[in-house]
Amino acid sequence: MTATQVKPTSAFPIDLSAYKRITLDPSTHKLTDEQREALKANIQLCREAIVFFTATGGARGVGGHTGGPYDTVPEVMIMDALFRGNPDKFVPTFFDEAGHRVGTQYLMATLNGDLPAEQLMQYRAADSKLPGHPELGLTPGVKFSSGRLGHMWPFVNGVAIANPGKTTFLLGSDGAQQEGDDAEAARLAVAQGINIKLIIDDNDVTIAGHPSEYLKGYSVQSTLEGHGLKVLVNDGEDIDALYANICEAISTDGPIAVICKRPMTVGIDGLEGTTHGHDVIPTDLAIQYLEKHGQQSAADYLKNIEKPKHSYEFKGCSSEVGSNRNVFGQAMVEVLGGMSDAERKEKVLVVDCDLEGSCGLNHIHKAYPEIFVSGGIMERGNLSAAAGFGMAEGKQGVFATFSAFLEMCISEITMARLNKSNLLCHFSHSGIDDMADNTCHFGINNMFADNGLDDSYETRLYFPADAHQMKACVNRVFNDPGLRFIFSTRAKVPMVNGTDGKALYSDGYTFVPGKDELVREGTDGYIVSFGDGLYRALDAVERLKDGGLSIGLINKSTLNVVDEQMMEKVGNSPLVMVVESFNEKTGLGARYGTWLLERGYTPKFAHAGTHEEGGGGLWEQFYHQGLDPESIMQKVKKLSGK
């Protein structure tokens, strides 16, 4: 089976030709009646378009983000008119530090003629070149890659320095401003008088809550003023006040922030002001909104979208699937439930990074709020706080975020190791499975967590294969000293079955750290895999066996420890192939061959991992990387010479 994507057969149902291409001159701080009405018309048109095409992603199951690009339309419309009226005075790029607001980039690329409007209807789909964050060189009309939240301001400082005499804009958010690198960027911008203008959407909403509630004392305005920036504040929906402040910012040298106060998804019934507006709009609310504003054709299109399904049936696994990232939190609740209230409060601290629902920590928050900290979007500081709590013997710090952010925390991990902390980290969204956000959110460099020396404080990396093994892993390693990293996928995964057809890791199973596990025996060689690669490799093994090639399968759920007994077994076989969703350059396969050679084993060896930038979509990412069962089988056959 190959990954395919059905292209739209109908035209974009909203008439984007109605967009009014006005020009604005920042030397005039007041809008004319004609300009104001044109801007208001453009704002409504573009908000309807954003609701529609982001909702197509939600309806197809690939998700997306509606609220961010929807909110910032007024400032984007003003910027576009300024760029058009004074092309030599601006860097004409809609730089945005919130990468999930990619809908802005796609809409403006379409309005500027770089992207067909019909392509927007394939938002975040596989092979559509419209991933969940902007990627330079992938999508026509996209002029930068934003990476992860809060990474753009330091970068755009450099862009502004490279363009003297011009004004450079950066669209910001109250969530992105929580990141520590923005504080560094602010200090540099002030010290060097960099001519950068921030327009910050301050809607008091992030993924898991409201900053005013979970991060008391935090104020975007006060923080930026403390760094020395001039700050202008307005109602983001007051087009006259917004325009006047942007003009004042342009006419004043140096870094200035224009803060736009508005509710999240203002004007969308059932969504305004809620955290749910951060993500993709529910299809029913999108239909209601579009019908309310006379876009019946767009509403009808959403009603007829069918969510695609991955129809491939994997051998060796159950039809039941489990969410390992949620099971992590559920298993933690069970472990914590075995403690007294006093012991739990004294010995455990759980620190979240605004991702509790995505990493399973919401279960802990609900059950034991007294040990839970909503730490905001500050991965490095939050990891260190958890590590500092776990510095004393008998205490455990618990931390969780997405695996893509592990790369940001390497120095803090080293500090935890040097201070001999007891720290249990859950990094979800590992690998590439179901990652429509695409390349910048791939969690593929997880092995960096083990960056200590041979004689350093113990570090263990675990990647359970299914929900049963995740539960067993959490129960076994929670009380261990040292640094423990447990990885999980965004996607749900099936339960791995034994040769008897029963779940391999259910009743009676005990997880043993450092021990590789034999999933299938083989006489012609072995595949070594883990996590979301394991069940795909198992399917390949079963099908190869049906074809007369006896390949075994090893589950290496402890990634950074050599199981000498299993290494001897595998090393003495005819061939070994590592299958993983980690980076081919830094993952398990990059070191497994060395481990074999160091011990004098010389089987034929191959390695399959993530090696290309993403292709969008969900399960389709595995096909794109050549990690689907058919691709695995072909590589094994080639290696075996059969």
Coordinates of C-alpha atoms in Angstrom, one line a residue, residues 55-313:
A55 CA -11.6 23.5 9.2
T56 CA -11.0 21.2 6.2
G57 CA -7.9 20.0 8.1
G58 CA -10.0 19.3 11.2
A59 CA -12.7 17.6 9.2
R60 CA -10.1 15.2 7.6
G61 CA -8.5 14.4 11.0
V62 CA -5.2 16.1 10.4
G63 CA -5.9 18.9 12.9
G64 CA -4.5 22.3 12.6
H65 CA -4.8 25.8 14.2
T66 CA -7.5 28.3 13.5
G67 CA -7.4 30.8 16.4
G68 CA -4.0 32.3 15.9
P69 CA -4.2 33.2 12.3
Y70 CA -7.8 34.2 12.7
D71 CA -7.0 36.6 15.5
T72 CA -4.1 38.3 13.8
V73 CA -5.9 39.1 10.6
P74 CA -6.3 42.9 11.3
E75 CA -2.6 43.5 11.8
V76 CA -1.7 41.4 8.8
M77 CA -4.2 43.3 6.6
I78 CA -2.5 46.6 7.7
M79 CA 1.0 45.2 7.1
D80 CA 0.0 44.0 3.6
A81 CA -1.3 47.5 2.7
L82 CA 1.8 49.1 4.1
F83 CA 4.1 46.8 2.1
R84 CA 2.1 47.5 -1.1
G85 CA 2.2 51.3 -0.5
N86 CA 5.9 51.5 0.5
P87 CA 7.8 48.5 -0.9
D88 CA 11.2 50.0 -0.4
K89 CA 10.6 51.0 3.3
F90 CA 9.8 47.5 4.6
V91 CA 11.1 43.9 4.7
P92 CA 7.9 42.6 3.1
T93 CA 7.6 39.4 5.1
F94 CA 5.0 38.4 7.6
F95 CA 7.5 36.9 10.1
D96 CA 5.7 35.2 12.9
E97 CA 7.1 33.7 16.0
A98 CA 4.1 31.4 16.5
G99 CA 4.6 28.8 13.8
H100 CA 1.2 27.2 14.3
R101 CA -0.3 30.4 12.9
V102 CA 0.8 29.1 9.5
G103 CA -2.6 29.8 8.1
T104 CA -1.5 33.4 7.8
Q105 CA 1.4 32.5 5.5
Y106 CA -0.7 30.2 3.3
L107 CA -3.5 32.8 2.9
M108 CA -1.1 35.6 2.1
A109 CA 0.8 33.4 -0.4
T110 CA -2.6 32.7 -2.1
L111 CA -3.6 36.4 -2.2
N112 CA -0.2 37.3 -3.6
G113 CA -0.6 34.7 -6.4
D114 CA 2.0 32.2 -5.3
L115 CA -0.4 29.5 -4.2
P116 CA -3.6 28.3 -5.9
A117 CA -6.6 28.8 -3.7
E118 CA -7.8 25.3 -4.2
Q119 CA -4.6 24.0 -2.6
L120 CA -5.7 25.6 0.7
M121 CA -8.4 22.9 0.8
Q122 CA -5.6 20.3 1.4
Y123 CA -4.3 22.1 4.5
R124 CA -1.9 19.8 6.4
A125 CA -2.7 16.8 4.2
A126 CA 0.1 14.4 3.0
D127 CA 2.0 15.6 -0.1
S128 CA 0.0 18.9 -0.1
K129 CA 3.1 21.0 0.8
L130 CA 1.0 22.7 3.5
P131 CA 2.4 21.4 6.8
G132 CA 1.3 22.7 10.2
H133 CA 4.3 25.1 10.5
P134 CA 5.8 27.2 7.6
E135 CA 8.8 25.6 5.9
L136 CA 11.0 27.7 3.5
G137 CA 11.5 26.1 0.1
L138 CA 8.5 23.7 0.5
T139 CA 5.5 25.9 0.0
P140 CA 5.3 28.5 -2.8
G141 CA 5.1 32.0 -1.3
V142 CA 6.3 31.0 2.2
K143 CA 9.4 33.1 2.9
F144 CA 10.7 31.7 6.2
S145 CA 10.7 28.6 8.5
S146 CA 9.4 29.5 11.9
G147 CA 10.5 26.3 13.7
R148 CA 9.0 26.1 17.2
L149 CA 7.3 28.6 19.3
G150 CA 9.3 31.7 20.3
H151 CA 12.3 31.0 18.1
M152 CA 11.8 33.8 15.5
W153 CA 12.5 37.0 17.4
P154 CA 16.3 36.3 17.8
F155 CA 16.5 35.3 14.2
V156 CA 14.5 38.3 12.9
N157 CA 16.8 40.6 14.9
G158 CA 19.5 39.6 12.5
V159 CA 17.2 40.1 9.5
A160 CA 16.5 43.6 10.7
I161 CA 20.2 44.3 11.1
A162 CA 20.8 43.0 7.5
N163 CA 18.3 45.5 6.2
P164 CA 19.3 49.0 7.4
G165 CA 16.9 51.8 6.6
K166 CA 13.9 49.4 6.5
T167 CA 11.3 48.4 9.0
T168 CA 11.0 44.8 9.9
F169 CA 7.9 43.4 11.5
L170 CA 7.5 40.4 13.7
L171 CA 4.0 39.0 14.6
G172 CA 4.1 37.8 18.2
S173 CA 2.0 36.2 20.8
D174 CA 1.6 36.2 24.6
G175 CA 2.4 32.4 24.5
A176 CA 5.6 32.8 22.5
Q177 CA 6.8 35.6 24.7
Q178 CA 7.0 33.2 27.6
E179 CA 10.0 31.5 26.0
G180 CA 13.4 32.5 27.4
D181 CA 15.0 33.2 24.0
D182 CA 12.6 36.1 23.5
A183 CA 14.0 37.8 26.7
E184 CA 17.5 37.5 25.2
A185 CA 16.2 38.9 21.9
A186 CA 14.6 41.8 23.6
R187 CA 17.8 42.8 25.4
L188 CA 19.8 42.7 22.2
A189 CA 17.2 44.6 20.3
V190 CA 17.2 47.4 22.9
A191 CA 21.0 47.5 23.3
Q192 CA 21.6 47.7 19.5
G193 CA 18.6 49.9 18.7
I194 CA 17.4 47.3 16.2
N195 CA 14.6 48.6 14.0
I196 CA 12.2 45.8 14.7
K197 CA 8.5 46.2 15.3
L198 CA 6.6 43.5 17.2
I199 CA 2.8 43.2 16.9
I200 CA 1.8 40.9 19.7
D201 CA -1.6 39.1 19.9
D202 CA -2.3 39.1 23.6
N203 CA -5.4 37.0 24.0
D204 CA -4.6 35.4 27.4
V205 CA -5.0 31.9 25.9
T206 CA -2.5 29.1 25.3
I207 CA -3.0 25.4 24.8
A208 CA -3.7 24.3 28.4
G209 CA -5.1 27.5 29.9
H210 CA -5.0 31.2 30.5
P211 CA -1.6 32.8 31.4
S212 CA -3.3 35.2 33.8
E213 CA -4.3 32.2 35.9
Y214 CA -1.4 29.7 35.6
L215 CA 1.4 32.3 35.4
K216 CA 0.4 35.0 37.8
G217 CA 2.7 38.0 37.7
Y218 CA 3.5 37.5 34.0
S219 CA 2.6 40.5 31.8
V220 CA 3.8 40.9 28.2
Q221 CA 3.7 44.7 28.5
S222 CA 5.6 44.9 31.8
T223 CA 8.1 42.3 30.7
L224 CA 8.9 44.2 27.5
E225 CA 9.0 47.5 29.2
G226 CA 11.4 46.0 31.7
H227 CA 13.7 45.1 28.9
G228 CA 13.6 48.7 27.7
L229 CA 11.2 48.5 24.8
K230 CA 8.6 51.2 24.1
V231 CA 5.2 49.5 24.3
L232 CA 2.0 50.6 22.7
V233 CA -1.3 48.9 23.8
N234 CA -4.6 48.8 21.9
D235 CA -7.7 46.8 21.4
G236 CA -6.8 44.5 18.5
E237 CA -10.3 44.9 17.1
D238 CA -10.2 48.7 17.1
I239 CA -8.8 49.1 13.6
D240 CA -8.2 52.9 14.0
A241 CA -6.2 52.5 17.2
L242 CA -4.3 49.6 15.9
Y243 CA -3.3 51.4 12.7
A244 CA -2.3 54.6 14.6
N245 CA 0.0 52.6 16.9
I246 CA 1.6 50.7 14.1
C247 CA 2.3 54.1 12.3
E248 CA 3.8 55.5 15.5
A249 CA 6.0 52.4 15.8
I250 CA 7.2 52.8 12.3
S251 CA 8.0 56.5 12.7
T252 CA 10.0 55.8 15.9
D253 CA 13.5 54.4 15.6
G254 CA 14.4 51.2 17.4
P255 CA 12.5 48.3 18.8
I256 CA 8.8 48.9 19.7
A257 CA 6.0 46.5 20.6
V258 CA 2.4 47.0 19.7
I259 CA 0.3 44.8 22.0
C260 CA -3.2 43.9 20.7
K261 CA -5.6 42.9 23.4
R262 CA -8.5 40.7 22.2
P263 CA -10.3 37.5 23.1
M264 CA -9.3 34.4 21.4
T265 CA -11.3 33.7 18.2
V266 CA -13.3 36.9 18.7
G267 CA -16.7 36.7 17.0
I268 CA -16.9 32.9 16.7
D269 CA -19.9 31.7 18.7
G270 CA -19.0 28.8 21.1
L271 CA -15.3 29.4 20.8
E272 CA -14.5 33.0 21.7
G273 CA -12.3 33.4 24.7
T274 CA -11.8 29.6 25.2
T275 CA -8.6 27.5 25.0
H276 CA -10.2 25.4 22.4
G277 CA -9.8 28.3 20.0
H278 CA -6.1 27.7 19.9
D279 CA -6.5 24.5 18.0
V280 CA -8.5 23.8 14.8
I281 CA -12.1 24.9 14.9
P282 CA -14.7 22.1 15.4
T283 CA -16.4 21.4 12.1
D284 CA -19.9 22.1 13.4
L285 CA -18.8 25.5 14.7
A286 CA -17.0 26.3 11.4
I287 CA -20.2 25.5 9.5
Q288 CA -22.3 27.7 11.8
Y289 CA -19.8 30.6 11.4
L290 CA -19.7 30.3 7.6
E291 CA -23.5 30.1 7.3
K292 CA -23.9 33.0 9.6
H293 CA -21.7 35.1 7.2
G294 CA -23.3 34.0 4.0
Q295 CA -20.6 31.4 2.9
Q296 CA -23.0 28.5 2.3
S297 CA -20.9 26.9 -0.4
A298 CA -18.0 26.7 2.0
A299 CA -20.2 25.3 4.8
D300 CA -21.6 22.7 2.4
Y301 CA -18.1 21.6 1.4
L302 CA -17.2 21.0 5.0
K303 CA -20.4 18.9 5.5
N304 CA -19.3 16.5 2.7
I305 CA -15.7 15.9 3.8
E306 CA -15.0 12.3 4.7
K307 CA -12.2 11.6 7.1
P308 CA -9.6 9.2 5.4
K309 CA -8.7 6.0 7.2
H310 CA -5.5 4.0 7.0
S311 CA -7.0 0.7 5.9
Y312 CA -3.8 -1.4 6.1
E313 CA -4.1 -4.3 8.5

